[in-house]
Short mmCIF file of C-alpha atoms in Angstrom, two decimals:
data_model
loop_
_atom_site.label_atom_id
_atom_site.label_comp_id
_atom_site.label_asym_id
_atom_site.label_seq_id
_atom_site.Cartn_x
_atom_site.Cartn_y
_atom_site.Cartn_z
CA MET A 1 -2.50 21.14 -18.54
CA ILE A 2 -1.07 18.19 -18.57
CA VAL A 3 2.18 17.10 -19.53
CA PHE A 4 3.33 13.45 -20.41
CA TYR A 5 6.07 12.30 -20.43
CA MET A 6 7.36 9.33 -22.53
CA ASP A 7 9.36 5.81 -22.54
CA ASN A 8 9.17 3.61 -25.34
CA ASN A 9 5.41 4.60 -25.56
CA LEU A 10 4.50 5.31 -21.86
CA TYR A 11 3.08 7.47 -20.33
CA LEU A 12 1.84 9.11 -17.31
CA PRO A 13 0.69 12.49 -16.58
CA GLU A 14 2.60 14.85 -14.61
CA ASN A 15 0.90 14.87 -11.47
CA GLU A 16 0.93 11.14 -10.86
CA ILE A 17 3.89 9.37 -10.27
CA LEU A 18 2.22 5.68 -10.14
CA ARG A 19 -0.42 4.15 -12.39
CA VAL A 20 -1.25 0.29 -11.85
CA GLU A 21 -3.28 -0.97 -14.75
CA ASP A 22 -5.07 -4.10 -14.70
CA LEU A 23 -3.26 -6.11 -12.61
CA VAL A 24 -3.60 -9.71 -12.40
CA VAL A 25 -1.45 -11.88 -9.96
CA LYS A 26 -2.46 -16.33 -9.83
CA PHE A 27 -0.65 -18.69 -7.40
CA TYR A 28 -0.15 -21.92 -9.27
CA THR A 29 -0.56 -24.52 -5.91
CA TYR A 30 -1.37 -27.63 -5.50
CA ALA A 31 -4.99 -27.05 -5.22
CA GLY A 32 -5.54 -25.27 -7.97
CA VAL A 33 -5.14 -21.96 -9.35
CA VAL A 34 -5.85 -18.98 -7.32
CA HIS A 35 -6.71 -15.76 -8.70
CA ALA A 36 -5.54 -13.30 -5.80
CA VAL A 37 -5.60 -10.15 -8.20
CA SER A 38 -7.86 -9.96 -10.86
CA GLY A 39 -7.90 -7.01 -12.88
CA VAL A 40 -6.87 -4.50 -10.78
CA SER A 41 -5.96 -0.69 -11.54
CA PHE A 42 -5.17 2.44 -9.82
CA TYR A 43 -2.64 5.50 -9.84
CA VAL A 44 -0.51 8.05 -6.59
CA LYS A 45 0.11 11.74 -7.35
CA ASN A 46 2.70 13.55 -6.20
CA GLY A 47 2.35 13.75 -2.30
CA GLU A 48 -0.20 11.92 -1.60
CA ALA A 49 -1.89 9.45 0.12
CA ILE A 50 -3.83 6.37 -0.74
CA ALA A 51 -5.59 3.41 0.86
CA LEU A 52 -6.26 -0.01 0.18
CA VAL A 53 -8.60 -1.41 2.42
CA GLY A 54 -10.58 -4.24 2.90
CA GLU A 55 -10.66 -7.48 4.87
CA THR A 56 -7.61 -10.06 4.91
CA GLY A 57 -6.67 -11.98 1.99
CA CYS A 58 -8.69 -9.49 -0.79
CA GLY A 59 -5.58 -9.34 -2.07
CA LYS A 60 -3.84 -5.79 -0.80
CA THR A 61 -0.65 -6.69 -0.13
CA VAL A 62 -0.66 -9.12 -2.86
CA THR A 63 -0.81 -5.92 -4.93
CA THR A 64 1.52 -4.52 -3.57
CA ARG A 65 3.65 -6.93 -4.16
CA ALA A 66 3.64 -7.55 -7.80
CA ILE A 67 4.10 -3.49 -8.14
CA THR A 68 7.94 -4.28 -7.01
CA ARG A 69 8.09 -7.65 -8.64
CA LEU A 70 8.54 -9.56 -4.43
CA ILE A 71 6.01 -12.25 -5.45
CA GLU A 72 7.76 -16.04 -5.31
CA SER A 73 6.81 -18.71 -6.60
CA PRO A 74 4.14 -20.12 -6.45
CA GLY A 75 3.43 -17.21 -7.83
CA ARG A 76 3.67 -14.83 -10.81
CA VAL A 77 2.13 -11.89 -12.35
CA GLU A 78 0.43 -12.65 -15.16
CA SER A 79 -0.80 -9.71 -17.37
CA GLY A 80 -0.76 -5.68 -16.48
CA ARG A 81 1.02 -2.64 -16.21
CA ALA A 82 2.95 -0.41 -13.62
CA LEU A 83 3.82 2.96 -14.45
CA PHE A 84 6.42 4.51 -12.60
CA ARG A 85 8.17 7.81 -13.55
CA ARG A 86 11.52 8.19 -12.15
CA PRO A 87 13.61 11.31 -10.35
CA ASN A 88 14.84 11.77 -14.35
CA GLY A 89 11.04 12.07 -15.58
CA VAL A 90 11.74 8.64 -17.75
CA VAL A 91 8.68 6.46 -17.58
CA VAL A 92 9.07 2.29 -17.26
CA ASP A 93 7.09 -0.49 -16.50
CA LEU A 94 7.97 -1.44 -13.02
CA LEU A 95 6.76 -5.27 -14.13
CA LYS A 96 9.13 -4.86 -16.92
CA VAL A 97 12.10 -3.21 -16.72
CA ASP A 98 15.20 -5.26 -16.52
CA PRO A 99 16.87 -6.32 -13.11
CA GLU A 100 19.71 -3.90 -12.11
CA THR A 101 16.87 -1.42 -13.28
CA LEU A 102 14.98 -2.30 -10.63
CA ARG A 103 17.06 -3.00 -8.44
CA GLU A 104 17.96 0.21 -8.32
CA ILE A 105 14.55 1.87 -8.28
CA ARG A 106 13.39 -0.56 -4.99
CA GLY A 107 14.58 0.52 -1.73
CA LYS A 108 15.71 4.25 -3.46
CA GLU A 109 12.92 5.19 -5.95
CA ILE A 110 10.30 3.23 -3.74
CA ALA A 111 10.28 2.26 -0.26
CA TYR A 112 8.95 -0.95 1.68
CA ILE A 113 7.77 -0.33 5.27
CA PHE A 114 6.50 -4.36 5.81
CA GLN A 115 3.77 -5.34 8.13
CA ASP A 116 5.75 -7.24 10.85
CA PRO A 117 8.99 -4.87 12.11
CA THR A 118 10.43 -8.14 13.15
CA SER A 119 10.76 -9.81 10.94
CA ALA A 120 11.74 -6.79 8.63
CA LEU A 121 15.32 -7.35 10.71
CA ASP A 122 18.12 -8.96 10.91
CA PRO A 123 18.12 -9.26 14.63
CA LEU A 124 22.46 -10.17 14.19
CA TYR A 125 23.04 -6.43 13.36
CA THR A 126 22.50 -3.27 14.81
CA ILE A 127 19.64 -0.65 13.81
CA GLY A 128 23.09 1.97 12.67
CA PHE A 129 24.01 -1.20 10.06
CA HIS A 130 20.49 -1.52 8.67
CA ILE A 131 20.91 1.87 7.72
CA HIS A 132 24.13 1.66 6.28
CA GLU A 133 23.29 -1.27 4.21
CA THR A 134 20.38 0.53 2.34
CA ILE A 135 22.54 3.30 1.47
CA ALA A 136 25.70 1.59 0.24
CA GLU A 137 23.31 -0.77 -1.84
CA HIS A 138 22.73 2.70 -3.79
CA SER A 139 25.74 4.66 -3.42
CA LYS A 140 28.64 2.92 -3.70
CA ASN A 141 31.99 3.42 -2.39
CA ILE A 142 30.71 5.19 0.41
CA LYS A 143 32.00 6.01 4.20
CA LYS A 144 30.87 4.81 6.80
CA LYS A 145 31.28 8.15 9.39
CA TYR A 146 28.93 9.85 7.03
CA THR A 147 25.86 6.84 6.88
CA PHE A 148 26.68 6.87 10.55
CA LYS A 149 25.84 9.84 10.94
CA LYS A 150 22.89 10.09 8.18
CA ALA A 151 21.30 6.80 10.89
CA VAL A 152 21.22 8.93 13.91
CA GLU A 153 19.95 11.88 11.83
CA LEU A 154 17.02 9.27 10.11
CA LEU A 155 15.99 7.41 13.91
CA ARG A 156 15.66 11.09 15.60
CA GLN A 157 13.47 12.43 12.38
CA ALA A 158 11.97 8.90 13.68
CA LEU A 159 11.15 10.48 16.78
CA ILE A 160 13.69 7.89 18.83
CA PRO A 161 14.92 9.30 21.71
CA ASN A 162 18.83 8.60 22.36
CA PRO A 163 18.90 7.76 18.81
CA GLU A 164 23.63 7.97 18.88
CA VAL A 165 22.95 5.01 21.96
CA ARG A 166 19.80 3.54 19.43
CA VAL A 167 21.35 2.52 16.71
CA LYS A 168 24.18 1.01 17.91
CA ASN A 169 21.46 -1.70 19.51
CA TYR A 170 19.99 -5.00 18.25
CA PRO A 171 16.06 -4.92 16.89
CA HIS A 172 15.69 -7.39 20.13
CA GLU A 173 16.90 -4.01 22.29
CA MET A 174 13.97 -1.98 20.64
CA SER A 175 10.64 -1.95 21.98
CA GLY A 176 7.99 -2.63 19.03
CA GLY A 177 7.51 1.12 18.50
CA MET A 178 10.87 1.38 17.97
CA ARG A 179 11.77 -1.26 15.91
CA GLN A 180 8.55 -0.16 14.36
CA ARG A 181 9.84 3.40 14.00
CA SER A 182 13.43 1.59 13.27
CA VAL A 183 11.61 0.04 9.62
CA ILE A 184 10.29 3.89 9.02
CA ALA A 185 14.00 5.40 9.28
CA ILE A 186 14.74 2.78 6.95
CA SER A 187 12.97 2.87 4.58
CA LEU A 188 13.58 6.60 4.29
CA SER A 189 17.39 6.07 4.14
CA ASN A 190 17.24 7.38 0.43
CA SER A 191 14.90 9.97 0.25
CA PRO A 192 12.14 7.37 -1.30
CA ARG A 193 9.59 9.16 -4.07
CA LEU A 194 6.96 6.14 -3.04
CA LEU A 195 6.65 4.57 0.19
CA ILE A 196 4.07 1.87 0.59
CA ALA A 197 3.00 1.33 3.85
CA ASP A 198 1.64 -2.50 4.94
CA GLU A 199 -0.21 -2.45 7.60
CA PRO A 200 2.42 0.13 9.73
CA THR A 201 0.19 0.03 13.51
CA THR A 202 0.33 -3.80 13.27
CA ASN A 203 0.25 -5.22 16.90
CA LEU A 204 0.80 -1.89 18.08
CA ASP A 205 -1.12 -0.19 21.41
CA VAL A 206 -3.06 2.27 20.70
CA THR A 207 -1.03 4.88 22.01
CA ILE A 208 2.07 3.63 19.90
CA GLN A 209 -0.32 3.51 16.70
CA ALA A 210 -1.06 7.32 16.88
CA GLN A 211 2.66 8.15 16.89
CA ILE A 212 3.73 6.14 13.73
CA LEU A 213 1.06 7.72 12.44
CA ASP A 214 1.40 11.24 13.15
CA LEU A 215 5.59 10.48 12.19
CA LEU A 216 4.13 8.89 9.38
CA ARG A 217 2.04 11.85 7.98
CA GLY A 218 5.11 14.58 9.73
CA LEU A 219 7.83 12.14 7.16
CA GLN A 220 5.09 12.33 3.95
CA GLU A 221 4.81 16.03 4.09
CA GLN A 222 9.27 16.89 4.63
CA TYR A 223 9.86 14.14 2.28
CA LYS A 224 6.71 14.90 -0.52
CA MET A 225 6.07 11.29 -1.12
CA GLY A 226 3.55 9.53 -2.21
CA VAL A 227 2.30 6.93 0.15
CA ILE A 228 0.40 3.71 -0.53
CA LEU A 229 -1.34 3.10 3.08
CA ILE A 230 -2.58 -1.00 2.99
CA THR A 231 -4.94 -1.72 6.20
CA HIS A 232 -8.22 -2.71 7.21
CA ASN A 233 -8.09 -0.17 9.87
CA LEU A 234 -10.77 2.62 8.74
CA GLY A 235 -9.87 4.76 11.54
CA ILE A 236 -6.06 5.27 10.25
CA VAL A 237 -7.27 5.78 6.49
CA ALA A 238 -9.55 8.49 7.60
CA GLU A 239 -6.41 10.28 9.25
CA MET A 240 -3.77 9.30 6.36
CA ALA A 241 -5.23 8.65 3.06
CA ASN A 242 -6.85 11.71 0.57
CA ARG A 243 -8.16 8.59 -1.45
CA VAL A 244 -9.20 4.98 -0.60
CA TYR A 245 -9.76 2.07 -2.92
CA VAL A 246 -12.17 -0.74 -0.97
CA MET A 247 -10.67 -3.99 -2.14
CA TYR A 248 -12.69 -7.41 -2.14
CA ALA A 249 -11.54 -10.85 -3.24
CA GLY A 250 -8.84 -9.44 -5.76
CA LYS A 251 -10.91 -6.66 -7.02
CA ILE A 252 -11.39 -3.04 -6.18
CA VAL A 253 -14.92 -2.47 -6.01
CA GLU A 254 -15.27 0.85 -5.23
CA GLU A 255 -12.77 3.98 -5.32
CA GLY A 256 -13.14 7.86 -4.42
CA THR A 257 -11.66 9.95 -2.27
CA THR A 258 -12.07 9.70 2.14
CA GLU A 259 -14.21 11.80 2.18
CA GLN A 260 -16.58 10.63 0.07
CA ILE A 261 -16.36 6.53 1.24
CA PHE A 262 -16.91 7.65 4.61
CA TYR A 263 -19.53 9.98 4.13
CA ASN A 264 -21.39 8.90 0.69
CA PRO A 265 -20.79 4.42 0.55
CA GLN A 266 -21.90 2.96 -2.64
CA HIS A 267 -21.08 -0.39 -2.23
CA PRO A 268 -22.60 -2.45 -0.10
CA TYR A 269 -19.79 -4.31 0.92
CA THR A 270 -17.95 -0.63 1.96
CA LYS A 271 -20.95 -0.06 3.92
CA LEU A 272 -20.98 -2.49 5.49
CA LEU A 273 -17.14 -2.73 6.66
CA LEU A 274 -17.88 0.82 7.97
CA ARG A 275 -20.87 -0.63 9.99
CA ALA A 276 -18.82 -3.01 11.02
CA VAL A 277 -16.41 -0.39 12.37
CA PRO A 278 -17.22 1.32 16.40
CA ASP A 279 -18.94 4.93 17.69
CA PRO A 280 -17.52 5.76 20.62
CA THR A 281 -20.01 8.65 21.15
CA LYS A 282 -22.31 6.18 20.15
CA ARG A 283 -23.17 3.15 23.28
CA VAL A 284 -23.21 -0.62 21.10
CA GLU A 285 -23.81 -3.39 22.56
CA LYS A 286 -23.08 -5.75 19.61
CA LEU A 287 -20.95 -4.45 16.70
CA GLU A 288 -22.62 -5.53 13.01
CA SER A 289 -20.35 -8.03 12.04
CA ILE A 290 -20.51 -8.94 7.83
CA PRO A 291 -22.70 -11.80 6.94
CA GLY A 292 -20.56 -15.02 5.41
CA VAL A 293 -17.14 -15.77 4.97
CA VAL A 294 -14.32 -14.32 2.77
CA PRO A 295 -15.13 -16.63 -0.88
CA SER A 296 -12.24 -19.33 -2.11
CA LEU A 297 -10.39 -17.25 -5.17
CA ILE A 298 -9.13 -21.43 -6.25
CA ASN A 299 -12.98 -20.53 -7.34
CA PRO A 300 -14.57 -17.26 -6.96
CA PRO A 301 -17.66 -16.77 -7.37
CA LEU A 302 -19.52 -15.82 -11.31
CA GLY A 303 -20.55 -12.16 -11.57
CA CYS A 304 -20.15 -10.22 -8.61
CA ARG A 305 -17.46 -11.65 -5.83
CA PHE A 306 -19.36 -10.20 -3.24
CA HIS A 307 -22.78 -11.37 -4.30
CA PRO A 308 -23.11 -14.22 -2.35
CA ARG A 309 -22.83 -12.48 0.98
CA CYS A 310 -24.83 -9.45 -0.47
CA PRO A 311 -28.21 -7.96 0.92
CA PHE A 312 -29.18 -6.35 -2.70
CA ALA A 313 -27.74 -9.16 -4.62
CA THR A 314 -30.41 -9.62 -7.78
CA THR A 315 -29.26 -13.05 -9.69
CA LYS A 316 -27.44 -10.55 -12.40
CA CYS A 317 -25.59 -9.89 -9.93
CA ALA A 318 -24.52 -14.34 -9.56
CA SER A 319 -23.91 -14.30 -13.46
CA GLU A 320 -22.23 -11.22 -14.83
CA GLU A 321 -19.73 -9.10 -13.36
CA PRO A 322 -21.08 -5.22 -13.03
CA PRO A 323 -17.67 -3.36 -14.44
CA MET A 324 -16.65 -0.01 -12.92
CA ILE A 325 -19.30 3.43 -13.03
CA GLN A 326 -19.26 6.68 -12.32
CA VAL A 327 -21.78 8.00 -9.34
CA GLU A 328 -19.58 11.49 -9.02
CA ASN A 329 -16.29 13.16 -9.61
CA GLU A 330 -13.39 11.03 -8.37
CA HIS A 331 -15.87 8.23 -7.30
CA ARG A 332 -16.63 4.98 -8.79
CA VAL A 333 -18.20 2.05 -8.03
CA SER A 334 -18.86 -1.57 -9.25
CA CYS A 335 -22.37 -2.39 -8.60
CA TRP A 336 -24.87 -3.42 -10.86
CA LEU A 337 -26.93 -1.11 -8.52
CA PHE A 338 -25.90 1.60 -10.23
CA GLU A 339 -26.52 0.81 -13.53
CA LYS A 340 -28.40 3.30 -15.75
CA SER A 341 -31.09 2.12 -17.56
#
């Protein structure tokens, strides 16, 4: 049985923590209007991890930043809804709540791991102070003695050695892997219900990447968090995500469980993405690449945005935008190849 919570006529199934509907984001630049995100919809269940995947520039980061209203000028969220269930069961639209409510949610109920840990940390303050500031923002009159102990424990959970010492370190005194772990610790300092991880292993070597992924998996289970993972690394997706949304040029072109996407991909773009992933069990002289380039989002192609690069494109693909078509349970694809006659 599905139970719905209600606040001002906003409904969300009991097993979901976030549902984004028809999100549209545009950037008004001197060169023209950039259609960065065009009608994106997805949902996150309680305690599950979803992945937004696609080439650089397809709109993954813009989508998640729009949810928490972190889009800066000249960007603008044109339309859509982002329904989020708060701990008290009340459902709010993150795109319309008042600034004070949004401030309560950001950093406490929804946390963000930014792509570059160096830019996410202020070089003038210690890691311990970063954690103290994050906790104190949402817990008034809290004592530094408590937040210091909490910071040490969070760093220990993030697998940072000698946390009692590292809590007093400045960002420049840490390696890239430790800075990333510190950002994760800061993000978890208020026990969020939803964690957005934007390329959490970028610029880290393979060994550290594996450690960070293991850490995120363990913390997700411990905190029972929903996770939105943004990446173009399909290997990370296979390890972390329960479901996958494939994005191309500001739109979702395929969605399904991780097994469906990896073992039964349907959209030509998804198939080409998977072929570009190296297989360690096979000797390959040259990796396959997707022909052409990502189109300009100032003047995106008519019809299916992938049709200029698609080996199966037809006349209809160039003139009409395909709807989302159900191919199996939980598996949908936006492609005219699956149109039912």
